[in-house]
C-alpha atoms as a printed R data frame, in Angstrom:
    type eleno elety resid chain resno       x       y       z
1   ATOM     1    CA   ILE     A     1 -19.413   8.780   6.728
2   ATOM     2    CA   PHE     A     2 -22.386   6.431   6.365
3   ATOM     3    CA   ALA     A     3 -23.889   7.772   9.596
4   ATOM     4    CA   LYS     A     4 -23.938  11.297   8.153
5   ATOM     5    CA   PHE     A     5 -26.419  10.012   5.595
6   ATOM     6    CA   GLY     A     6 -28.494   8.074   8.105
7   ATOM     7    CA   LEU     A     7 -27.040   4.733   6.998
8   ATOM     8    CA   ARG     A     8 -25.998   2.062   9.490
9   ATOM     9    CA   ALA     A     9 -22.736   0.291   8.693
10  ATOM    10    CA   THR     A    10 -21.242  -2.839  10.196
11  ATOM    11    CA   ALA     A    11 -17.699  -4.095   9.663
12  ATOM    12    CA   ILE     A    12 -17.421  -7.785   8.763
13  ATOM    13    CA   PHE     A    13 -14.163  -9.698   8.548
14  ATOM    14    CA   ASN     A    14 -12.912 -10.922   5.196
15  ATOM    15    CA   VAL     A    15 -12.676 -14.644   4.422
16  ATOM    16    CA   ILE     A    16  -9.466 -16.565   3.737
17  ATOM    17    CA   ASP     A    17  -9.619 -19.475   1.291
18  ATOM    18    CA   PHE     A    18  -7.373 -21.860   3.203
19  ATOM    19    CA   ASP     A    19  -7.780 -24.547   0.540
20  ATOM    20    CA   GLN     A    20  -5.633 -22.439  -1.800
21  ATOM    21    CA   LEU     A    21  -2.827 -21.779   0.692
22  ATOM    22    CA   THR     A    22  -0.133 -23.816   2.413
23  ATOM    23    CA   PHE     A    23   1.443 -22.806   5.717
24  ATOM    24    CA   ARG     A    24   5.226 -23.267   5.636
25  ATOM    25    CA   GLU     A    25   7.803 -22.696   8.371
26  ATOM    26    CA   ARG     A    26  10.781 -20.648   7.250
27  ATOM    27    CA   LYS     A    27  13.989 -21.611   9.029
28  ATOM    28    CA   PRO     A    28  16.203 -19.837   8.308
29  ATOM    29    CA   LEU     A    29  14.313 -16.793   7.068
30  ATOM    30    CA   ARG     A    30  15.761 -15.792   3.699
31  ATOM    31    CA   PRO     A    31  15.679 -12.271   2.191
32  ATOM    32    CA   ALA     A    32  13.172 -13.495  -0.413
33  ATOM    33    CA   LEU     A    33  10.512 -10.777  -0.442
34  ATOM    34    CA   LEU     A    34   7.085 -10.581  -2.030
35  ATOM    35    CA   ALA     A    35   4.709  -7.709  -2.806
36  ATOM    36    CA   ASN     A    36   1.253  -8.391  -4.198
37  ATOM    37    CA   ARG     A    37  -0.859  -5.304  -4.943
38  ATOM    38    CA   ASN     A    38  -2.261  -3.750  -8.104
39  ATOM    39    CA   PHE     A    39  -0.092  -1.075  -9.662
40  ATOM    40    CA   GLU     A    40  -2.138   1.908  -8.525
41  ATOM    41    CA   THR     A    41  -0.620   4.929  -6.755
42  ATOM    42    CA   HIS     A    42  -2.622   4.335  -3.564
43  ATOM    43    CA   TYR     A    43  -1.180   0.829  -3.125
44  ATOM    44    CA   GLY     A    44   2.346   2.205  -2.718
45  ATOM    45    CA   VAL     A    45   4.310  -0.354  -4.694
46  ATOM    46    CA   ASP     A    46   6.863   2.430  -5.221
47  ATOM    47    CA   VAL     A    47   7.294   2.540  -1.430
48  ATOM    48    CA   VAL     A    48   8.134  -1.168  -1.467
49  ATOM    49    CA   LEU     A    49  10.712  -0.670  -4.233
50  ATOM    50    CA   ARG     A    50  12.402   2.166  -2.316
51  ATOM    51    CA   ALA     A    51  12.433   0.026   0.826
52  ATOM    52    CA   PHE     A    52  13.925  -2.872  -1.116
53  ATOM    53    CA   ALA     A    53  16.791  -0.643  -2.274
54  ATOM    54    CA   ILE     A    54  17.763  -0.224   1.395
55  ATOM    55    CA   ILE     A    55  17.221  -3.898   2.204
56  ATOM    56    CA   GLN     A    56  19.471  -4.874  -0.693
57  ATOM    57    CA   GLN     A    57  22.275  -2.759   0.721
58  ATOM    58    CA   ARG     A    58  22.179  -4.961   3.824
59  ATOM    59    CA   PHE     A    59  21.430  -8.206   1.978
60  ATOM    60    CA   PRO     A    60  23.015  -8.015  -1.507
61  ATOM    61    CA   ASP     A    61  21.455 -11.319  -2.558
62  ATOM    62    CA   ALA     A    62  17.914 -10.263  -1.564
63  ATOM    63    CA   THR     A    63  15.165 -10.895  -4.095
64  ATOM    64    CA   LEU     A    64  11.816  -9.187  -4.635
65  ATOM    65    CA   THR     A    65   8.884 -10.646  -6.541
66  ATOM    66    CA   VAL     A    66   6.254  -8.089  -7.488
67  ATOM    67    CA   ALA     A    67   2.886  -9.518  -8.519
68  ATOM    68    CA   GLY     A    68   0.197  -7.327 -10.026
69  ATOM    69    CA   ASN     A    69  -0.529  -4.980 -12.888
70  ATOM    70    CA   GLY     A    70  -2.044  -1.590 -13.536
71  ATOM    71    CA   PRO     A    71  -1.496   1.911 -14.898
72  ATOM    72    CA   CYS     A    72   1.695   2.522 -12.873
73  ATOM    73    CA   ARG     A    73   3.540  -0.509 -14.275
74  ATOM    74    CA   ASP     A    74   5.902   1.438 -16.592
75  ATOM    75    CA   ALA     A    75   6.667   4.025 -13.893
76  ATOM    76    CA   LEU     A    76   7.402   1.308 -11.345
77  ATOM    77    CA   GLN     A    77   9.722  -0.554 -13.694
78  ATOM    78    CA   GLN     A    78  11.472   2.738 -14.464
79  ATOM    79    CA   LEU     A    79  11.856   3.400 -10.721
80  ATOM    80    CA   ALA     A    80  13.386  -0.047 -10.219
81  ATOM    81    CA   ALA     A    81  15.910   0.784 -12.943
82  ATOM    82    CA   GLU     A    82  16.672   4.206 -11.448
83  ATOM    83    CA   LEU     A    83  17.254   2.615  -8.031
84  ATOM    84    CA   LYS     A    84  19.560   0.076  -9.702
85  ATOM    85    CA   LEU     A    85  17.688  -2.777  -8.055
86  ATOM    86    CA   ARG     A    86  18.869  -6.311  -8.672
87  ATOM    87    CA   ASN     A    87  16.889  -9.545  -8.472
88  ATOM    88    CA   VAL     A    88  13.493  -7.846  -8.911
89  ATOM    89    CA   GLU     A    89  10.905  -9.724 -10.944
90  ATOM    90    CA   PHE     A    90   7.637  -8.186 -12.111
91  ATOM    91    CA   VAL     A    91   5.460 -11.220 -12.757
92  ATOM    92    CA   GLY     A    92   2.281  -9.414 -13.831
93  ATOM    93    CA   THR     A    93  -1.244 -10.566 -13.084
94  ATOM    94    CA   VAL     A    94  -1.338 -14.116 -11.736
95  ATOM    95    CA   THR     A    95  -4.001 -16.736 -11.108
96  ATOM    96    CA   ARG     A    96  -5.034 -17.685  -7.568
97  ATOM    97    CA   GLU     A    97  -3.139 -20.952  -7.948
98  ATOM    98    CA   ARG     A    98   0.002 -19.151  -9.074
99  ATOM    99    CA   MET     A    99  -0.389 -16.625  -6.244
100 ATOM   100    CA   ALA     A   100  -0.382 -19.462  -3.725
101 ATOM   101    CA   GLU     A   101   2.896 -20.654  -5.251
102 ATOM   102    CA   LEU     A   102   4.403 -17.181  -4.905
103 ATOM   103    CA   TYR     A   103   3.391 -16.978  -1.240
104 ATOM   104    CA   ASN     A   104   4.987 -20.377  -0.686
105 ATOM   105    CA   ALA     A   105   8.219 -19.409  -2.455
106 ATOM   106    CA   ALA     A   106   8.727 -16.150  -0.528
107 ATOM   107    CA   ASP     A   107   9.950 -15.632   3.040
108 ATOM   108    CA   CYS     A   108   8.651 -12.134   3.848
109 ATOM   109    CA   PHE     A   109   5.712 -10.009   2.656
110 ATOM   110    CA   LEU     A   110   5.894  -6.236   2.158
111 ATOM   111    CA   ASN     A   111   2.921  -3.880   1.779
112 ATOM   112    CA   GLY     A   112   3.301  -0.144   1.141
113 ATOM   113    CA   SER     A   113  -0.349   0.980   0.894
114 ATOM   114    CA   ARG     A   114  -1.264   4.647   1.206
115 ATOM   115    CA   ILE     A   115  -5.016   3.899   1.219
116 ATOM   116    CA   ASP     A   116  -6.509   0.524   2.076
117 ATOM   117    CA   ASN     A   117  -9.368  -1.379   3.661
118 ATOM   118    CA   GLN     A   118  -8.865  -4.955   4.872
119 ATOM   119    CA   PRO     A   119  -6.224  -6.366   2.504
120 ATOM   120    CA   LEU     A   120  -6.802 -10.006   1.673
121 ATOM   121    CA   SER     A   121  -3.164 -10.211   0.583
122 ATOM   122    CA   ILE     A   122  -1.991  -9.603   4.167
123 ATOM   123    CA   LEU     A   123  -4.354 -12.267   5.487
124 ATOM   124    CA   GLU     A   124  -3.194 -14.724   2.834
125 ATOM   125    CA   ALA     A   125   0.415 -14.003   3.804
126 ATOM   126    CA   PHE     A   126  -0.534 -14.758   7.430
127 ATOM   127    CA   ALA     A   127  -2.065 -18.065   6.372
128 ATOM   128    CA   SER     A   128   1.010 -18.946   4.311
129 ATOM   129    CA   GLY     A   129   3.468 -18.422   7.171
130 ATOM   130    CA   LEU     A   130   4.970 -15.217   5.795
131 ATOM   131    CA   PRO     A   131   6.010 -12.544   8.299
132 ATOM   132    CA   VAL     A   132   4.448  -9.262   7.193
133 ATOM   133    CA   VAL     A   133   5.710  -5.684   7.194
134 ATOM   134    CA   THR     A   134   3.063  -3.131   6.249
135 ATOM   135    CA   THR     A   135   2.053   0.493   6.468
136 ATOM   136    CA   ASN     A   136  -0.791   1.509   8.780
137 ATOM   137    CA   ALA     A   137  -3.071   2.746   5.999
138 ATOM   138    CA   GLY     A   138  -6.851   2.713   6.368
139 ATOM   139    CA   GLY     A   139  -8.268  -0.391   7.995
140 ATOM   140    CA   ILE     A   140  -4.957  -2.256   8.237
141 ATOM   141    CA   PRO     A   141  -4.636  -1.558  12.013
142 ATOM   142    CA   ASP     A   142  -7.943  -3.431  12.419
143 ATOM   143    CA   VAL     A   143  -6.286  -6.496  10.876
144 ATOM   144    CA   VAL     A   144  -2.729  -6.130  12.179
145 ATOM   145    CA   THR     A   145  -1.472  -5.805  15.743
146 ATOM   146    CA   ASP     A   146   1.891  -4.072  15.479
147 ATOM   147    CA   GLY     A   147   4.714  -6.122  16.927
148 ATOM   148    CA   VAL     A   148   2.422  -9.104  17.469
149 ATOM   149    CA   THR     A   149   0.987 -10.319  14.158
150 ATOM   150    CA   ALA     A   150   3.099  -8.078  11.892
151 ATOM   151    CA   LEU     A   151   5.346  -5.034  11.951
152 ATOM   152    CA   MET     A   152   3.560  -1.807  11.020
153 ATOM   153    CA   VAL     A   153   5.012   1.541   9.936
154 ATOM   154    CA   ALA     A   154   3.667   4.952   8.922
155 ATOM   155    CA   VAL     A   155   2.360   5.552   5.411
156 ATOM   156    CA   ASP     A   156   5.038   6.579   2.878
157 ATOM   157    CA   ASP     A   157   7.912   5.787   5.256
158 ATOM   158    CA   HIS     A   158   9.959   3.481   3.036
159 ATOM   159    CA   GLU     A   159  12.952   3.723   5.376
160 ATOM   160    CA   ALA     A   160  10.888   2.378   8.294
161 ATOM   161    CA   LEU     A   161   9.486  -0.347   6.043
162 ATOM   162    CA   ALA     A   162  13.067  -1.366   5.202
163 ATOM   163    CA   ARG     A   163  14.237  -1.230   8.827
164 ATOM   164    CA   SER     A   164  11.358  -3.439   9.935
165 ATOM   165    CA   ALA     A   165  12.027  -6.010   7.217
166 ATOM   166    CA   ILE     A   166  15.718  -6.081   8.124
167 ATOM   167    CA   LYS     A   167  14.764  -6.464  11.782
168 ATOM   168    CA   LEU     A   168  12.750  -9.585  10.977
169 ATOM   169    CA   LEU     A   169  15.558 -11.031   8.874
170 ATOM   170    CA   GLU     A   170  18.120 -10.401  11.614
171 ATOM   171    CA   GLN     A   171  15.916 -11.517  14.528
172 ATOM   172    CA   PRO     A   172  14.522 -14.946  13.614
173 ATOM   173    CA   GLU     A   173  12.959 -15.384  17.052
174 ATOM   174    CA   LEU     A   174  10.871 -12.231  16.498
175 ATOM   175    CA   ALA     A   175   9.864 -13.391  13.028
176 ATOM   176    CA   GLU     A   176   8.833 -16.786  14.392
177 ATOM   177    CA   SER     A   177   6.762 -15.196  17.158
178 ATOM   178    CA   ILE     A   178   4.988 -12.922  14.664
179 ATOM   179    CA   VAL     A   179   4.304 -15.774  12.249
180 ATOM   180    CA   ASN     A   180   2.800 -17.931  14.989
181 ATOM   181    CA   ALA     A   181   0.585 -15.089  16.255
182 ATOM   182    CA   ALA     A   182  -0.532 -14.282  12.707
183 ATOM   183    CA   ARG     A   183  -1.396 -17.925  12.091
184 ATOM   184    CA   ASP     A   184  -3.565 -17.900  15.199
185 ATOM   185    CA   GLU     A   185  -5.173 -14.641  14.037
186 ATOM   186    CA   CYS     A   186  -6.322 -16.423  10.870
187 ATOM   187    CA   LYS     A   187  -8.984 -18.257  12.889
188 ATOM   188    CA   ARG     A   188 -11.032 -15.039  12.855
189 ATOM   189    CA   TYR     A   189 -11.215 -15.161   9.055
190 ATOM   190    CA   THR     A   190 -12.484 -18.685   8.458
191 ATOM   191    CA   TRP     A   191 -15.911 -19.104   6.852
192 ATOM   192    CA   GLU     A   192 -17.128 -20.758  10.039
193 ATOM   193    CA   ALA     A   193 -16.160 -17.650  12.030
194 ATOM   194    CA   VAL     A   194 -17.710 -15.049   9.712
195 ATOM   195    CA   ARG     A   195 -20.564 -17.016   8.127
196 ATOM   196    CA   THR     A   196 -23.323 -15.685  10.394
197 ATOM   197    CA   SER     A   197 -22.322 -12.054   9.872
198 ATOM   198    CA   TRP     A   198 -22.203 -12.406   6.086
199 ATOM   199    CA   LEU     A   199 -25.507 -14.281   5.905
200 ATOM   200    CA   LYS     A   200 -27.210 -11.439   7.787
201 ATOM   201    CA   VAL     A   201 -26.171  -9.144   4.959
202 ATOM   202    CA   TYR     A   202 -27.239 -11.412   2.123
């Protein structure tokens, strides 16, 4: 798009603030799920809720913490009620410190984006030791290697999102492999790794 207007564009990796996050091993992996996106239609929080309805059929004690806020909040809470979801907590907008606590408390991260760039939330989940299941929206495939650093499904496919989350919960060796690969991937997003590229811009 930029090239059409004679503009040169360069992609630069995001930066993870490792000082705010704590890597934690999860053995065994519990069905304690986390979603952390603003409540906008394009972030697909509704997709996560529909996936969780399926996950909860397999794991009745599963929990879902939903962090964020936005114009779709009432509709999302209504959807959770219509789906008869249990153990779902909408915690609203949280501070960075509180977000780090939520990453640490959860055991799996779900992302249902329809449109996206390079989600910092996925990278922060990597750094926190959370196995990630996400859609393949936008620039996410540039961050995620399907089956290696996370499990990736098609946009708007809540059933596939659920199946992938269940797969991780039922195959701890796969989850462990993905978590370890994702932790290694985080090296690309340290300030030391991206500093030169950012300084060229500014």
